[in-house]
Each structure stands twice: as structure tokens, then as C-alpha cells.
CSV table of C-alpha atoms in Angstrom, one decimal:
chain,number,residue,atom,x,y,z
A,1326,UNK,CA,9.6,-28.1,-1.5
A,1327,UNK,CA,13.6,-27.8,-2.2
A,1328,UNK,CA,16.3,-29.7,-0.1
A,1329,UNK,CA,18.1,-27.7,3.1
A,1330,UNK,CA,21.9,-26.8,3.0
A,1331,UNK,CA,23.5,-25.5,6.2
A,1332,UNK,CA,19.6,-24.5,7.6
A,1333,UNK,CA,18.9,-22.8,4.5
A,1334,UNK,CA,15.7,-24.4,2.5
A,1335,UNK,CA,16.8,-23.9,-1.2
A,1336,UNK,CA,14.2,-23.7,-4.1
A,1337,UNK,CA,14.1,-26.3,-6.9
A,1338,UNK,CA,16.5,-25.8,-10.0
A,1339,UNK,CA,13.5,-27.4,-12.0
A,1340,UNK,CA,11.1,-24.2,-11.0
A,1341,UNK,CA,8.9,-23.5,-14.5
A,1342,UNK,CA,9.9,-20.1,-16.1
A,1343,UNK,CA,6.8,-18.4,-15.3
A,1344,UNK,CA,7.4,-19.2,-11.6
A,1345,UNK,CA,10.9,-17.8,-12.2
A,1346,UNK,CA,9.3,-14.6,-13.6
A,1347,UNK,CA,6.7,-14.4,-10.9
A,1348,UNK,CA,9.2,-14.1,-8.5
A,1349,UNK,CA,11.3,-11.6,-9.9
A,1350,UNK,CA,8.3,-9.2,-10.4
A,1351,UNK,CA,7.9,-9.9,-6.8
A,1352,UNK,CA,11.5,-9.0,-5.9
A,1353,UNK,CA,11.5,-6.0,-8.1
A,1354,UNK,CA,8.3,-4.6,-6.4
A,1355,UNK,CA,9.8,-5.2,-2.8
A,1356,UNK,CA,13.3,-4.2,-4.2
A,1357,UNK,CA,11.9,-0.7,-5.4
A,1358,UNK,CA,9.7,-0.3,-2.3
A,1359,UNK,CA,12.9,-0.6,0.3
A,1360,UNK,CA,15.6,0.7,-1.8
A,1361,UNK,CA,14.3,2.3,-4.8
A,1362,UNK,CA,14.6,6.0,-3.6
A,1363,UNK,CA,18.0,5.4,-1.9
A,1364,UNK,CA,19.2,3.8,-4.8
A,1365,UNK,CA,18.1,6.9,-7.3
A,1366,UNK,CA,19.6,9.5,-4.6
A,1367,UNK,CA,22.5,7.6,-4.9
A,1368,UNK,CA,23.2,7.4,-8.5
A,1369,UNK,CA,21.8,11.2,-9.0
A,1370,UNK,CA,24.9,12.0,-6.5
A,1371,UNK,CA,27.1,9.9,-8.4
A,1372,UNK,CA,26.4,11.7,-11.7
A,1373,UNK,CA,27.3,15.0,-10.1
A,1374,UNK,CA,30.7,13.9,-10.2
A,1375,UNK,CA,30.8,13.2,-13.7
A,1376,UNK,CA,30.3,14.5,-17.2
A,1377,UNK,CA,26.7,13.5,-16.8
A,1378,UNK,CA,26.1,16.0,-13.8
A,1379,UNK,CA,23.9,17.7,-16.1
A,1380,UNK,CA,21.4,15.1,-15.9
A,1381,UNK,CA,20.8,15.7,-12.2
A,1382,UNK,CA,20.6,19.3,-12.7
A,1383,UNK,CA,17.8,18.4,-15.1
A,1384,UNK,CA,16.2,16.3,-13.0
A,1385,UNK,CA,16.3,18.5,-10.0
A,1386,UNK,CA,14.8,21.2,-11.7
A,1387,UNK,CA,12.0,18.8,-13.6
A,1388,UNK,CA,11.5,17.9,-9.6
A,1389,UNK,CA,10.6,21.3,-8.6
A,1390,UNK,CA,8.1,22.3,-11.3
A,1391,UNK,CA,6.6,19.0,-10.9
A,1392,UNK,CA,6.5,18.8,-6.8
A,1393,UNK,CA,2.7,19.3,-6.6
A,1394,UNK,CA,1.6,16.5,-8.9
A,1395,UNK,CA,1.2,14.2,-6.0
A,1396,UNK,CA,-1.8,16.1,-4.8
A,1397,UNK,CA,-2.9,16.7,-8.2
A,1398,UNK,CA,-4.3,13.3,-8.9
A,1399,UNK,CA,-0.6,11.9,-9.9
A,1400,UNK,CA,0.0,10.8,-13.7
A,1401,UNK,CA,-1.8,7.4,-14.2
A,1402,UNK,CA,-0.5,5.4,-17.1
A,1403,UNK,CA,-3.3,3.0,-18.4
A,1404,UNK,CA,-0.3,1.1,-20.7
A,1405,UNK,CA,1.5,0.7,-17.1
A,1406,UNK,CA,-1.6,-0.2,-15.2
A,1407,UNK,CA,-2.5,-2.7,-17.7
A,1408,UNK,CA,1.3,-4.3,-18.4
A,1409,UNK,CA,1.8,-7.9,-18.0
A,1410,UNK,CA,4.4,-7.4,-14.9
A,1411,UNK,CA,1.4,-6.9,-13.0
A,1412,UNK,CA,-0.2,-10.2,-14.1
A,1413,UNK,CA,3.2,-12.1,-13.0
A,1414,UNK,CA,2.8,-10.3,-9.6
A,1415,UNK,CA,-1.0,-11.1,-9.5
A,1416,UNK,CA,0.1,-15.0,-10.1
A,1417,UNK,CA,3.0,-14.9,-7.5
A,1418,UNK,CA,0.6,-15.0,-4.7
A,1419,UNK,CA,-2.2,-15.0,-6.1
A,1420,UNK,CA,-4.0,-11.9,-5.7
A,1421,UNK,CA,-7.6,-11.7,-6.2
A,1422,UNK,CA,-10.3,-9.2,-5.5
A,1423,UNK,CA,-13.9,-9.5,-4.1
A,1424,UNK,CA,-16.9,-7.6,-4.7
A,1425,UNK,CA,-19.7,-8.0,-2.1
A,1426,UNK,CA,-21.6,-4.6,-3.5
A,1427,UNK,CA,-21.8,-2.2,-6.6
A,1428,UNK,CA,-20.2,1.0,-6.3
A,1429,UNK,CA,-22.2,3.8,-8.3
A,1430,UNK,CA,-20.2,5.8,-10.5
A,1431,UNK,CA,-22.5,9.0,-9.9
A,1432,UNK,CA,-21.0,9.1,-6.4
A,1433,UNK,CA,-17.7,9.6,-4.8
A,1434,UNK,CA,-15.9,6.8,-2.2
A,1435,UNK,CA,-13.2,6.6,0.3
A,1436,UNK,CA,-12.2,2.9,0.6
A,1437,UNK,CA,-10.1,2.2,4.1
A,1438,UNK,CA,-7.4,-0.6,3.2
A,1439,UNK,CA,-6.7,-2.9,6.1
A,1440,UNK,CA,-4.4,-4.1,7.0
A,1441,UNK,CA,-1.3,-2.0,6.3
A,1442,UNK,CA,0.8,-4.8,6.4
A,1443,UNK,CA,4.6,-4.2,5.8
A,1444,UNK,CA,4.3,-2.4,2.0
A,1445,UNK,CA,0.6,-2.9,1.2
A,1446,UNK,CA,1.1,-5.5,-1.9
A,1447,UNK,CA,-2.8,-5.6,-2.0
A,1448,UNK,CA,-3.1,-2.3,-2.7
A,1449,UNK,CA,-2.4,-3.6,-6.4
A,1450,UNK,CA,-5.9,-4.4,-6.6
A,1451,UNK,CA,-6.8,-0.3,-7.0
A,1452,UNK,CA,-3.8,0.6,-9.0
A,1453,UNK,CA,-3.6,-2.0,-12.0
A,1454,UNK,CA,-6.0,-4.1,-13.7
A,1455,UNK,CA,-4.5,-7.3,-12.8
A,1456,UNK,CA,-7.5,-8.1,-11.0
A,1457,UNK,CA,-10.0,-6.4,-13.4
A,1458,UNK,CA,-10.9,-3.6,-10.9
A,1459,UNK,CA,-12.3,-1.8,-14.0
A,1460,UNK,CA,-14.6,-4.5,-14.9
A,1461,UNK,CA,-15.7,-5.2,-11.1
A,1462,UNK,CA,-16.3,-1.6,-10.3
A,1463,UNK,CA,-17.6,0.0,-13.6
A,1464,UNK,CA,-16.8,3.8,-13.9
A,1465,UNK,CA,-14.8,3.9,-10.9
A,1466,UNK,CA,-11.3,5.3,-11.4
A,1467,UNK,CA,-9.6,4.4,-8.1
A,1468,UNK,CA,-6.2,6.3,-6.5
A,1469,UNK,CA,-4.1,5.0,-3.7
A,1470,UNK,CA,-2.9,7.7,-1.2
A,1471,UNK,CA,0.5,7.1,0.3
A,1472,UNK,CA,3.0,8.7,2.3
A,1473,UNK,CA,3.9,12.2,0.9
A,1474,UNK,CA,7.6,11.4,1.8
A,1475,UNK,CA,7.6,8.6,-0.9
A,1476,UNK,CA,6.8,11.2,-3.6
A,1477,UNK,CA,10.0,12.8,-2.9
A,1478,UNK,CA,12.2,10.1,-3.9
A,1479,UNK,CA,14.0,10.9,-6.8
A,1480,UNK,CA,12.5,8.3,-10.1
A,1481,UNK,CA,10.5,6.3,-7.7
A,1482,UNK,CA,8.2,9.1,-7.5
A,1483,UNK,CA,7.7,9.0,-11.2
A,1484,UNK,CA,7.0,5.1,-10.8
A,1485,UNK,CA,4.2,5.5,-8.3
A,1486,UNK,CA,2.5,8.2,-10.1
A,1487,UNK,CA,2.4,6.1,-13.0
A,1488,UNK,CA,0.2,3.4,-11.5
A,1489,UNK,CA,-2.3,5.9,-9.5
A,1490,UNK,CA,-0.6,6.4,-6.1
A,1491,UNK,CA,-0.9,9.9,-4.8
A,1492,UNK,CA,0.0,11.6,-1.4
A,1493,UNK,CA,-2.5,11.2,1.3
A,1494,UNK,CA,-2.9,15.1,2.2
A,1495,UNK,CA,-6.1,17.2,2.4
A,1496,UNK,CA,-5.4,18.9,-0.8
A,1497,UNK,CA,-4.8,15.9,-2.7
A,1498,UNK,CA,-8.0,14.2,-1.6
A,1499,UNK,CA,-10.2,17.2,-2.2
A,1500,UNK,CA,-8.6,17.3,-5.7
A,1501,UNK,CA,-9.5,13.6,-6.4
A,1502,UNK,CA,-13.0,13.9,-4.8
A,1503,UNK,CA,-14.3,16.7,-6.8
A,1504,UNK,CA,-15.0,14.5,-9.6
A,1505,UNK,CA,-17.7,12.1,-9.5
A,1506,UNK,CA,-16.9,8.3,-10.0
A,1507,UNK,CA,-13.3,8.8,-8.1
A,1508,UNK,CA,-12.5,6.2,-5.4
A,1509,UNK,CA,-9.7,7.4,-3.1
A,1510,UNK,CA,-7.9,4.1,-1.3
A,1511,UNK,CA,-6.2,5.2,2.1
A,1512,UNK,CA,-4.1,2.6,4.0
A,1513,UNK,CA,-5.5,4.1,7.2
A,1514,UNK,CA,-3.6,2.4,9.9
A,1515,UNK,CA,-0.3,3.9,8.1
A,1516,UNK,CA,3.3,3.3,9.1
A,1517,UNK,CA,2.4,3.2,12.7
A,1518,UNK,CA,0.6,-0.2,12.1
A,1519,UNK,CA,3.6,-1.6,9.8
A,1520,UNK,CA,5.0,-2.2,13.5
A,1521,UNK,CA,2.4,-4.7,14.4
A,1522,UNK,CA,2.4,-6.4,10.7
A,1523,UNK,CA,3.3,-10.0,12.1
A,1524,UNK,CA,1.8,-13.2,10.9
A,1525,UNK,CA,-1.6,-14.8,12.5
A,1526,UNK,CA,-2.1,-11.5,13.6
A,1527,UNK,CA,-5.0,-8.6,12.8
A,1528,UNK,CA,-3.8,-5.5,14.5
A,1529,UNK,CA,-5.8,-2.4,13.2
A,1530,UNK,CA,-4.9,1.1,14.1
A,1531,UNK,CA,-7.8,2.8,13.9
A,1532,UNK,CA,-9.2,3.6,17.3
A,1533,UNK,CA,-7.9,7.2,17.0
A,1534,UNK,CA,-7.9,7.4,13.2
A,1535,UNK,CA,-10.7,10.0,12.7
A,1536,UNK,CA,-9.5,12.3,9.9
A,1537,UNK,CA,-10.4,10.3,6.8
A,1538,UNK,CA,-13.8,10.5,8.3
A,1539,UNK,CA,-14.2,13.8,8.2
A,1540,UNK,CA,-12.6,14.1,4.7
A,1541,UNK,CA,-15.7,11.8,3.9
A,1542,UNK,CA,-18.1,13.7,5.3
A,1543,UNK,CA,-16.5,17.0,4.0
A,1544,UNK,CA,-16.5,15.7,0.4
A,1545,UNK,CA,-19.9,13.6,0.6
A,1546,UNK,CA,-17.6,10.2,-0.2
A,1547,UNK,CA,-19.3,7.3,0.9
A,1548,UNK,CA,-17.3,5.0,3.1
A,1549,UNK,CA,-16.0,1.6,2.3
A,1550,UNK,CA,-14.3,-0.9,4.7
A,1551,UNK,CA,-11.8,-3.0,2.8
A,1552,UNK,CA,-9.6,-6.0,4.2
A,1553,UNK,CA,-6.9,-7.9,2.4
A,1554,UNK,CA,-6.5,-11.6,4.0
A,1555,UNK,CA,-2.7,-12.6,3.7
A,1556,UNK,CA,-1.1,-9.3,3.8
A,1557,UNK,CA,0.2,-9.7,7.3
A,1558,UNK,CA,1.7,-12.9,6.4
A,1559,UNK,CA,4.2,-11.9,3.8
A,1560,UNK,CA,6.9,-10.9,6.1
A,1561,UNK,CA,7.7,-11.5,9.4
A,1562,UNK,CA,9.3,-8.7,11.6
A,1563,UNK,CA,13.4,-9.5,12.0
A,1564,UNK,CA,13.8,-8.5,15.4
A,1565,UNK,CA,11.5,-8.7,18.5
A,1566,UNK,CA,9.8,-5.3,18.5
A,1567,UNK,CA,7.0,-5.9,21.1
A,1568,UNK,CA,5.2,-2.8,22.7
A,1569,UNK,CA,7.3,-1.2,25.1
A,1570,UNK,CA,10.9,-2.8,24.2
A,1571,UNK,CA,13.5,-0.3,23.1
A,1572,UNK,CA,13.2,-1.4,19.5
A,1573,UNK,CA,9.9,-0.1,19.6
A,1574,UNK,CA,9.9,3.0,21.3
A,1575,UNK,CA,13.1,3.9,19.0
A,1576,UNK,CA,10.7,3.2,15.9
A,1577,UNK,CA,7.8,4.8,17.4
A,1578,UNK,CA,9.8,8.0,18.1
A,1579,UNK,CA,11.2,8.1,14.4
A,1580,UNK,CA,8.2,7.5,13.0
A,1581,UNK,CA,6.8,10.5,14.9
A,1582,UNK,CA,9.5,12.7,13.7
A,1583,UNK,CA,9.5,11.4,9.9
A,1584,UNK,CA,6.5,9.9,9.4
A,1585,UNK,CA,8.0,6.6,8.4
A,1586,UNK,CA,8.7,3.5,10.6
A,1587,UNK,CA,12.0,1.9,10.2
A,1588,UNK,CA,11.4,-1.4,10.1
A,1589,UNK,CA,13.4,-4.9,9.4
A,1590,UNK,CA,11.6,-7.4,8.1
A,1591,UNK,CA,12.5,-10.8,6.5
A,1592,UNK,CA,10.6,-13.1,3.7
A,1593,UNK,CA,12.2,-15.5,1.5
A,1594,UNK,CA,15.1,-15.2,-1.4
A,1595,UNK,CA,14.9,-15.5,-5.2
A,1596,UNK,CA,16.7,-19.0,-4.9
A,1597,UNK,CA,16.0,-20.0,-1.2
A,1598,UNK,CA,13.2,-19.4,1.1
A,1599,UNK,CA,14.7,-19.2,4.3
A,1600,UNK,CA,15.3,-15.1,4.4
A,1601,UNK,CA,15.0,-12.3,1.8
A,1602,UNK,CA,13.4,-9.2,0.9
A,1603,UNK,CA,11.0,-11.6,-1.2
A,1604,UNK,CA,7.4,-11.9,0.1
A,1605,UNK,CA,6.4,-15.3,0.9
A,1606,UNK,CA,3.8,-16.8,-1.4
A,1607,UNK,CA,0.5,-16.4,0.4
A,1608,UNK,CA,-2.8,-15.8,-1.2
A,1609,UNK,CA,-3.9,-12.0,-1.1
A,1610,UNK,CA,-7.8,-11.6,-1.0
A,1611,UNK,CA,-9.0,-8.3,-1.0
A,1612,UNK,CA,-12.5,-8.1,-0.1
A,1613,UNK,CA,-14.4,-4.7,-0.9
A,1614,UNK,CA,-17.1,-4.1,1.5
A,1615,UNK,CA,-20.7,-2.3,1.3
A,1616,UNK,CA,-20.6,1.4,0.8
A,1617,UNK,CA,-21.9,3.4,3.9
A,1618,UNK,CA,-23.9,5.8,2.9
A,1619,UNK,CA,-23.8,9.5,4.2
A,1620,UNK,CA,-24.8,13.0,3.3
A,1621,UNK,CA,-22.0,15.7,2.4
A,1622,UNK,CA,-21.5,18.0,5.5
A,1623,UNK,CA,-18.9,20.7,4.7
A,1624,UNK,CA,-18.3,21.4,8.6
A,1625,UNK,CA,-19.2,18.1,10.5
A,1626,UNK,CA,-19.2,18.2,14.3
A,1627,UNK,CA,-17.3,16.0,16.2
A,1628,UNK,CA,-20.2,14.0,16.8
A,1629,UNK,CA,-21.0,13.5,13.2
A,1630,UNK,CA,-17.5,12.3,12.8
A,1631,UNK,CA,-17.6,9.9,16.0
A,1632,UNK,CA,-20.8,8.3,14.9
A,1633,UNK,CA,-19.6,7.6,11.5
A,1634,UNK,CA,-16.3,6.4,12.8
A,1635,UNK,CA,-18.1,4.2,15.2
A,1636,UNK,CA,-20.3,3.0,12.1
A,1637,UNK,CA,-17.3,2.2,10.5
A,1638,UNK,CA,-15.6,0.1,13.0
A,1639,UNK,CA,-18.5,-2.2,13.1
A,1640,UNK,CA,-18.8,-2.2,9.5
A,1641,UNK,CA,-15.1,-3.4,9.2
A,1642,UNK,CA,-15.6,-6.1,11.9
A,1643,UNK,CA,-18.6,-7.5,10.2
A,1644,UNK,CA,-16.8,-7.8,6.8
A,1645,UNK,CA,-13.2,-9.6,8.4
A,1646,UNK,CA,-15.7,-11.8,10.7
A,1647,UNK,CA,-18.0,-12.6,7.6
A,1648,UNK,CA,-15.0,-13.7,5.8
A,1649,UNK,CA,-12.4,-14.9,7.8
A,1650,UNK,CA,-13.5,-18.5,7.7
A,1651,UNK,CA,-13.6,-18.9,3.9
A,1652,UNK,CA,-10.0,-17.8,3.5
A,1653,UNK,CA,-8.7,-19.8,6.1
A,1654,UNK,CA,-8.5,-17.2,9.1
A,1655,UNK,CA,-11.0,-18.6,11.3
A,1656,UNK,CA,-9.2,-18.5,14.4
A,1657,UNK,CA,-7.9,-14.7,14.1
A,1658,UNK,CA,-10.2,-12.1,15.5
A,1659,UNK,CA,-9.7,-8.5,14.6
A,1660,UNK,CA,-8.1,-6.2,17.4
A,1661,UNK,CA,-8.8,-2.3,17.2
A,1662,UNK,CA,-5.5,-0.6,18.6
A,1663,UNK,CA,-4.8,3.0,19.2
């Protein structure tokens, strides 16, 4: 622990270099998520007023012809997925992947990721090789699906596409699941759930989220629940946004119109622990549950969807309850909300 100055807890000056690099990787990831898109837009606008305006024009042209890539499997780069930067990011928390059952590469899977948290740091288990996903699940190729909006942000879209993020549209899901051995990972709670991402809570937006079940049935993709312990501990909401408050009403209104929930959070800084956009060092343990096997149903009835959805909710709760004490969350109870 470092000393405090004016209420700010400073990081020790003699911090080992590898710890500094880990923090830098965590900071960079957070910065890209919160400000990467805005920075890129401002940069392109700035270039328009210089002799390098042609770079902006070339990029806009490229974007137009490449606009459907996020719905066509992205452009994953094995070099980037194996980058040392993600091993440093893994060790910062640290992040770990826990397998409870094998996944047959002759089948397809839809993995539900819970909770969303602020930015889903634990999804690095599925889009990088830092925790050995391909060794734990040989023959399975995973894709994490995110808001289409993120794939409209210049340059940032190139980065997330290269590590395996695609947009969470029906076309995207259908495209990926047409090939055996593929798994789509969906942060089912989405932006709405991020509003309830607070330490010591396990609020899961799932009661009325059934679209993923329908897509699983239509594509014959077995459902797999997963839970990342520690995801909600990385940041705290900077302002009180409890349900019913003015701030929450504004956030919900904005999210319903744009698809993205505006949130203000605080973590720690690079050289101090009291505030900032760097996530806190909290172990992230992603536990991947057993697959719920199903039969491909091109036109599932509402009854089919409801029954499978109920099975999924039970499986997720059982997964949480089975592992929560082991990872230090024995006092918490998972809560399904609308």
C-alpha cells in the first residue's frame, strides 16, 4: 500500500517494471473503450483541415466498402490474439478461465457471458489466447459479439475486429454459426446491465432477454452459460444512479434511443489508487458451464423459446451457486432482473 497525500493513495515508487507494464496495458484497454472512438473521429476531422485531408477521404472510402465486415466474422488476427500485451493484461488482474465441460468441435455453441460489467474485461478469455482458450477447448473458434455502434467508430473498429469482436446482429450470428466448431459469445445483459454494475452485486438482466435463445434454436447452437466472478468489482458508479433516480431515467432514455448507456465510473489511476479509468486489480475468473443440448428448430414456437430460456436461467444460477464460495463471493445471491 502507498502513502496518502490530500486523501489520494499513491502507488509505491519502487513498483516493479512488469507491474507498471501490466497497469499500462489495463489503462490502454480502458482508454480505447471509453475514448478510442472519439479520439479517432477528432483525429480524422483534424486531418481534413491539413494537407493530409486525403487520409480521411481514403479511410471513409475504406469504411464504406468494409462496412459489413463486422457481420461477416470480422477480421481476426492470430498474431494479435497471441500478443504479449494480453498476457500482461491477464496478469494485471489476473484473469483465468475455468472449464467445467468439454465442447465438441463438431457442434456449434452460443455462450452467454454474465455479468456485462462496465466493459466486459473477462471476454479477453474468448478473444485472446492469454488464458489458453484453444487449449482448453480444442477445435472451437470463438467470437465475442458487441454493439453494432462500436463497429462504426473509426480505427477502433479495426482493432476490435482484429481480436475477434463482431456485431451482435442476426446476420452476424447466422454467418458465424453456419460453420461447425464456432462459438458466439454474447454479453446478454448488454448496455442496460452496465447500469447495475456495482461492487458486491450480481444483478443479471435476463428475465425478458430471449432473442439469444431463439437464435440458438434456429441455428442448432447449444447454449452454454458462463459467469465471470469479479467483473462487477473493477469499477464503481461515480454517481448514484439507483433505479428511479433522475440519472437512471436519463441513462435508460439515452440507451433506448442510441443503444449505448452513458455511464460515469471511477476505478484507479496509473500512479494512484483513488480514482481514474484504470480498473482495480481484482481477480477475474470466468467459469464456462456445461452445454445445454438442443435440437435445431428453424421456426421455434414461443413455448419452445420459453422452456429453453427457463432451463438456461436455472443452469446459470446453478453455475453461480456452485462456484461462488470457492472464489470469494459466497455472500452474494444472483438476481435476475428485467
